[in-house]
Amino acid sequence: AQKITQTQPGMFVQEKEAVTLDCTYDTSDPSYGLFWYKQPSSGEMIFLIYQGSYDQQNATEGRYSLNFQKARKSANLVISASQLGDSAMYFCAMRDDGSSNTGKLIFGQGTTLQVKP
Amino acid sequence: DARVTQTPRHKVTEMGQEVTMRCQPILGHNTVFWYRQTMMQGLELLAYFRNRAPLDDSGMPKDRFSAEMPDATLATLKIQPSEPRDSAVYFCASGLYFGTVWFGPGTRLTVT
């Protein structure tokens, strides 16, 4: 069965510093996708970054990068040069894309990030 | 600018009333998800569809919830009868077979 774990309920980071949000996952399917979403206080779910299980390179999108360690089953989000606007809840998610191909997308419990000026 | 749309954005209703939430997925997307978000439970997957066929609705209370896709441009989530514990934000999301999944703005439901 799929499982996503985010062990950090809350984190603080100083403005302009980098921060890593942890995410571990479990699946028996060799083909899957990993996602990170941001949810600011306004409530919308904003897609940040996607990593496929067969992608050789770690995904990057601007200040966001996904540190994908397949053997450890971890998919940590790294935010470089934090800004005050990065304060939000961050969700890690996984979708099984393999032979079962159910496409089911499940989420972790989220990490609240607060950026301090 | 393609996006997932949801209506209504806010809904306040009394216990026992029927609630219908609607979602228009991004044109061409073949997978649609319904999630419920509460402080206590986080983001729960209620149901999802691929090519309009329901793949999994095990997260949905079957006695009062139902989800359908009458056509490729409309997904609906109904609660009948509604209860105070159904108060939550309901998100619809859509995507293709692989790749990014995009979320709608959500429907904030309050059942009094």
mmCIF file of N, CA, C and O in Angstrom, chain A residues 4 23 25 27 29-37 47-61 64-71 73-78 91-97 105, chain B residues 98-101:
data_model
loop_
_atom_site.group_PDB
_atom_site.id
_atom_site.type_symbol
_atom_site.label_atom_id
_atom_site.label_comp_id
_atom_site.label_asym_id
_atom_site.label_seq_id
_atom_site.Cartn_x
_atom_site.Cartn_y
_atom_site.Cartn_z
ATOM 1 N N ILE A 4 2.728 8.017 2.578
ATOM 2 C CA ILE A 4 3.562 9.215 2.562
ATOM 3 C C ILE A 4 3.699 9.726 3.983
ATOM 4 O O ILE A 4 2.695 9.854 4.689
ATOM 5 N N CYS A 23 10.288 14.307 3.409
ATOM 6 C CA CYS A 23 9.191 13.469 2.949
ATOM 7 C C CYS A 23 9.736 12.073 2.667
ATOM 8 O O CYS A 23 10.726 11.931 1.939
ATOM 9 N N TYR A 25 8.413 8.002 1.603
ATOM 10 C CA TYR A 25 7.265 7.349 0.987
ATOM 11 C C TYR A 25 7.474 5.845 0.979
ATOM 12 O O TYR A 25 8.591 5.359 1.172
ATOM 13 N N THR A 27 6.043 2.445 -1.339
ATOM 14 C CA THR A 27 5.235 1.852 -2.383
ATOM 15 C C THR A 27 5.936 0.617 -2.904
ATOM 16 O O THR A 27 7.155 0.537 -2.863
ATOM 17 N N ASP A 29 5.316 -0.291 -6.037
ATOM 18 C CA ASP A 29 5.294 -0.092 -7.482
ATOM 19 C C ASP A 29 6.596 0.573 -7.915
ATOM 20 O O ASP A 29 6.994 1.581 -7.318
ATOM 21 N N PRO A 30 7.271 0.081 -8.954
ATOM 22 C CA PRO A 30 8.524 0.706 -9.383
ATOM 23 C C PRO A 30 8.312 2.017 -10.138
ATOM 24 O O PRO A 30 9.245 2.801 -10.294
ATOM 25 N N SER A 31 7.092 2.249 -10.600
ATOM 26 C CA SER A 31 6.805 3.464 -11.353
ATOM 27 C C SER A 31 5.850 4.333 -10.554
ATOM 28 O O SER A 31 4.720 3.928 -10.254
ATOM 29 N N TYR A 32 6.317 5.516 -10.204
ATOM 30 C CA TYR A 32 5.481 6.416 -9.393
ATOM 31 C C TYR A 32 5.931 7.853 -9.611
ATOM 32 O O TYR A 32 6.993 8.112 -10.188
ATOM 33 N N GLY A 33 5.097 8.767 -9.180
ATOM 34 C CA GLY A 33 5.426 10.178 -9.258
ATOM 35 C C GLY A 33 5.351 10.805 -7.879
ATOM 36 O O GLY A 33 4.511 10.419 -7.056
ATOM 37 N N LEU A 34 6.204 11.767 -7.647
ATOM 38 C CA LEU A 34 6.251 12.467 -6.363
ATOM 39 C C LEU A 34 5.999 13.955 -6.602
ATOM 40 O O LEU A 34 6.513 14.532 -7.564
ATOM 41 N N PHE A 35 5.201 14.538 -5.752
ATOM 42 C CA PHE A 35 4.771 15.923 -5.920
ATOM 43 C C PHE A 35 4.976 16.694 -4.614
ATOM 44 O O PHE A 35 4.886 16.136 -3.528
ATOM 45 N N TRP A 36 5.163 18.012 -4.785
ATOM 46 C CA TRP A 36 5.077 18.924 -3.652
ATOM 47 C C TRP A 36 4.098 20.038 -4.007
ATOM 48 O O TRP A 36 4.122 20.561 -5.133
ATOM 49 N N TYR A 37 3.260 20.360 -3.013
ATOM 50 C CA TYR A 37 2.295 21.445 -3.150
ATOM 51 C C TYR A 37 2.461 22.405 -1.987
ATOM 52 O O TYR A 37 2.820 22.013 -0.878
ATOM 53 N N PHE A 47 0.728 23.853 -7.063
ATOM 54 C CA PHE A 47 1.713 22.855 -7.473
ATOM 55 C C PHE A 47 3.096 23.514 -7.520
ATOM 56 O O PHE A 47 3.272 24.611 -8.048
ATOM 57 N N LEU A 48 4.083 22.809 -6.951
ATOM 58 C CA LEU A 48 5.450 23.333 -6.941
ATOM 59 C C LEU A 48 6.388 22.551 -7.857
ATOM 60 O O LEU A 48 7.114 23.134 -8.663
ATOM 61 N N ILE A 49 6.378 21.216 -7.704
ATOM 62 C CA ILE A 49 7.423 20.448 -8.362
ATOM 63 C C ILE A 49 7.012 18.986 -8.449
ATOM 64 O O ILE A 49 6.250 18.487 -7.609
ATOM 65 N N TYR A 50 7.498 18.316 -9.496
ATOM 66 C CA TYR A 50 7.164 16.916 -9.748
ATOM 67 C C TYR A 50 8.431 16.141 -10.086
ATOM 68 O O TYR A 50 9.313 16.645 -10.797
ATOM 69 N N GLN A 51 8.496 14.901 -9.567
ATOM 70 C CA GLN A 51 9.623 14.009 -9.857
ATOM 71 C C GLN A 51 9.079 12.633 -10.215
ATOM 72 O O GLN A 51 8.327 12.049 -9.434
ATOM 73 N N GLY A 52 9.441 12.117 -11.374
ATOM 74 C CA GLY A 52 9.082 10.755 -11.727
ATOM 75 C C GLY A 52 10.115 9.783 -11.190
ATOM 76 O O GLY A 52 11.297 10.127 -11.085
ATOM 77 N N SER A 53 9.684 8.579 -10.894
ATOM 78 C CA SER A 53 10.592 7.618 -10.267
ATOM 79 C C SER A 53 11.739 7.207 -11.178
ATOM 80 O O SER A 53 12.776 6.746 -10.713
ATOM 81 N N TYR A 54 11.563 7.363 -12.495
ATOM 82 C CA TYR A 54 12.621 6.975 -13.422
ATOM 83 C C TYR A 54 13.454 8.160 -13.889
ATOM 84 O O TYR A 54 14.369 7.998 -14.704
ATOM 85 N N ASP A 55 13.108 9.345 -13.376
ATOM 86 C CA ASP A 55 13.898 10.516 -13.754
ATOM 87 C C ASP A 55 15.289 10.410 -13.158
ATOM 88 O O ASP A 55 15.436 10.167 -11.958
ATOM 89 N N GLN A 56 16.300 10.638 -13.994
ATOM 90 C CA GLN A 56 17.686 10.498 -13.535
ATOM 91 C C GLN A 56 18.137 11.705 -12.733
ATOM 92 O O GLN A 56 18.937 11.594 -11.800
ATOM 93 N N GLN A 57 17.636 12.857 -13.123
ATOM 94 C CA GLN A 57 18.045 14.092 -12.463
ATOM 95 C C GLN A 57 17.014 14.495 -11.426
ATOM 96 O O GLN A 57 15.816 14.267 -11.603
ATOM 97 N N ASN A 58 17.475 15.138 -10.379
ATOM 98 C CA ASN A 58 16.554 15.742 -9.421
ATOM 99 C C ASN A 58 15.819 16.894 -10.083
ATOM 100 O O ASN A 58 16.413 17.702 -10.796
ATOM 101 N N ALA A 59 14.512 16.975 -9.819
ATOM 102 C CA ALA A 59 13.712 18.041 -10.410
ATOM 103 C C ALA A 59 14.037 19.383 -9.758
ATOM 104 O O ALA A 59 14.308 19.461 -8.554
ATOM 105 N N THR A 60 14.019 20.427 -10.583
ATOM 106 C CA THR A 60 14.201 21.784 -10.064
ATOM 107 C C THR A 60 13.194 22.705 -10.749
ATOM 108 O O THR A 60 12.881 22.532 -11.929
ATOM 109 N N GLU A 61 12.695 23.650 -9.969
ATOM 110 C CA GLU A 61 11.791 24.682 -10.485
ATOM 111 C C GLU A 61 12.103 25.968 -9.748
ATOM 112 O O GLU A 61 11.661 26.192 -8.629
ATOM 113 N N TYR A 64 12.942 26.028 -6.009
ATOM 114 C CA TYR A 64 12.557 24.732 -5.452
ATOM 115 C C TYR A 64 13.350 23.608 -6.128
ATOM 116 O O TYR A 64 13.487 23.598 -7.346
ATOM 117 N N SER A 65 13.817 22.691 -5.333
ATOM 118 C CA SER A 65 14.427 21.484 -5.882
ATOM 119 C C SER A 65 13.972 20.299 -5.042
ATOM 120 O O SER A 65 13.655 20.442 -3.854
ATOM 121 N N LEU A 66 13.927 19.173 -5.689
ATOM 122 C CA LEU A 66 13.495 17.956 -5.013
ATOM 123 C C LEU A 66 14.703 17.044 -4.883
ATOM 124 O O LEU A 66 15.276 16.636 -5.896
ATOM 125 N N ASN A 67 15.074 16.761 -3.666
ATOM 126 C CA ASN A 67 16.206 15.885 -3.399
ATOM 127 C C ASN A 67 15.682 14.447 -3.345
ATOM 128 O O ASN A 67 15.192 13.985 -2.321
ATOM 129 N N PHE A 68 15.786 13.765 -4.484
ATOM 130 C CA PHE A 68 15.202 12.439 -4.652
ATOM 131 C C PHE A 68 16.253 11.375 -4.365
ATOM 132 O O PHE A 68 17.256 11.270 -5.071
ATOM 133 N N GLN A 69 16.019 10.611 -3.294
ATOM 134 C CA GLN A 69 16.908 9.515 -2.943
ATOM 135 C C GLN A 69 16.090 8.229 -2.967
ATOM 136 O O GLN A 69 15.430 7.874 -1.984
ATOM 137 N N LYS A 70 16.167 7.555 -4.114
ATOM 138 C CA LYS A 70 15.273 6.428 -4.375
ATOM 139 C C LYS A 70 15.494 5.281 -3.400
ATOM 140 O O LYS A 70 14.538 4.675 -2.907
ATOM 141 N N ALA A 71 16.753 4.965 -3.116
ATOM 142 C CA ALA A 71 17.042 3.835 -2.236
ATOM 143 C C ALA A 71 16.516 4.089 -0.828
ATOM 144 O O ALA A 71 16.074 3.168 -0.141
ATOM 145 N N LYS A 73 13.966 6.014 -0.292
ATOM 146 C CA LYS A 73 12.544 6.361 -0.453
ATOM 147 C C LYS A 73 12.255 7.716 0.195
ATOM 148 O O LYS A 73 11.327 7.864 0.999
ATOM 149 N N SER A 74 13.084 8.673 -0.167
ATOM 150 C CA SER A 74 12.835 10.021 0.331
ATOM 151 C C SER A 74 12.772 11.007 -0.835
ATOM 152 O O SER A 74 13.415 10.817 -1.867
ATOM 153 N N ALA A 75 11.997 12.051 -0.628
ATOM 154 C CA ALA A 75 11.769 13.060 -1.673
ATOM 155 C C ALA A 75 11.666 14.417 -0.991
ATOM 156 O O ALA A 75 10.594 15.027 -0.945
ATOM 157 N N ASN A 76 12.763 14.884 -0.465
ATOM 158 C CA ASN A 76 12.755 16.123 0.314
ATOM 159 C C ASN A 76 12.700 17.345 -0.592
ATOM 160 O O ASN A 76 13.325 17.384 -1.650
ATOM 161 N N LEU A 77 11.976 18.342 -0.148
ATOM 162 C CA LEU A 77 11.884 19.605 -0.880
ATOM 163 C C LEU A 77 12.900 20.576 -0.292
ATOM 164 O O LEU A 77 12.943 20.777 0.922
ATOM 165 N N VAL A 78 13.693 21.171 -1.155
ATOM 166 C CA VAL A 78 14.652 22.180 -0.737
ATOM 167 C C VAL A 78 14.210 23.528 -1.314
ATOM 168 O O VAL A 78 13.988 23.651 -2.524
ATOM 169 N N PHE A 91 2.807 20.256 1.297
ATOM 170 C CA PHE A 91 2.378 18.865 1.245
ATOM 171 C C PHE A 91 3.205 18.091 0.234
ATOM 172 O O PHE A 91 3.421 18.544 -0.893
ATOM 173 N N CYS A 92 3.609 16.916 0.656
ATOM 174 C CA CYS A 92 4.244 15.946 -0.235
ATOM 175 C C CYS A 92 3.167 14.949 -0.663
ATOM 176 O O CYS A 92 2.269 14.614 0.136
ATOM 177 N N ALA A 93 3.228 14.496 -1.904
ATOM 178 C CA ALA A 93 2.224 13.559 -2.400
ATOM 179 C C ALA A 93 2.874 12.553 -3.340
ATOM 180 O O ALA A 93 3.927 12.815 -3.923
ATOM 181 N N MET A 94 2.213 11.406 -3.469
ATOM 182 C CA MET A 94 2.728 10.353 -4.331
ATOM 183 C C MET A 94 1.600 9.734 -5.132
ATOM 184 O O MET A 94 0.485 9.567 -4.628
ATOM 185 N N ARG A 95 1.921 9.366 -6.353
ATOM 186 C CA ARG A 95 0.962 8.687 -7.216
ATOM 187 C C ARG A 95 1.626 7.448 -7.789
ATOM 188 O O ARG A 95 2.735 7.515 -8.314
ATOM 189 N N ASP A 96 0.944 6.314 -7.701
ATOM 190 C CA ASP A 96 1.429 5.082 -8.320
ATOM 191 C C ASP A 96 1.101 5.120 -9.807
ATOM 192 O O ASP A 96 -0.054 5.294 -10.189
ATOM 193 N N ASP A 97 2.123 4.971 -10.633
ATOM 194 C CA ASP A 97 1.933 5.051 -12.081
ATOM 195 C C ASP A 97 2.270 3.742 -12.783
ATOM 196 O O ASP A 97 2.412 3.710 -13.999
ATOM 197 N N LEU A 105 -3.562 9.348 -6.028
ATOM 198 C CA LEU A 105 -2.673 10.383 -5.514
ATOM 199 C C LEU A 105 -2.973 10.602 -4.045
ATOM 200 O O LEU A 105 -4.074 11.021 -3.689
ATOM 201 N N PHE B 98 -0.123 10.797 -16.726
ATOM 202 C CA PHE B 98 1.081 11.063 -15.955
ATOM 203 C C PHE B 98 1.248 12.567 -15.813
ATOM 204 O O PHE B 98 0.545 13.334 -16.427
ATOM 205 N N GLY B 99 2.203 12.986 -15.007
ATOM 206 C CA GLY B 99 2.504 14.406 -14.906
ATOM 207 C C GLY B 99 1.715 15.109 -13.823
ATOM 208 O O GLY B 99 1.149 14.503 -12.920
ATOM 209 N N THR B 100 1.665 16.398 -13.953
ATOM 210 C CA THR B 100 1.156 17.273 -12.899
ATOM 211 C C THR B 100 -0.335 17.107 -12.666
ATOM 212 O O THR B 100 -1.112 16.869 -13.584
ATOM 213 N N VAL B 101 -0.725 17.254 -11.419
ATOM 214 C CA VAL B 101 -2.135 17.290 -11.028
ATOM 215 C C VAL B 101 -2.434 18.689 -10.504
ATOM 216 O O VAL B 101 -1.737 19.191 -9.614
#
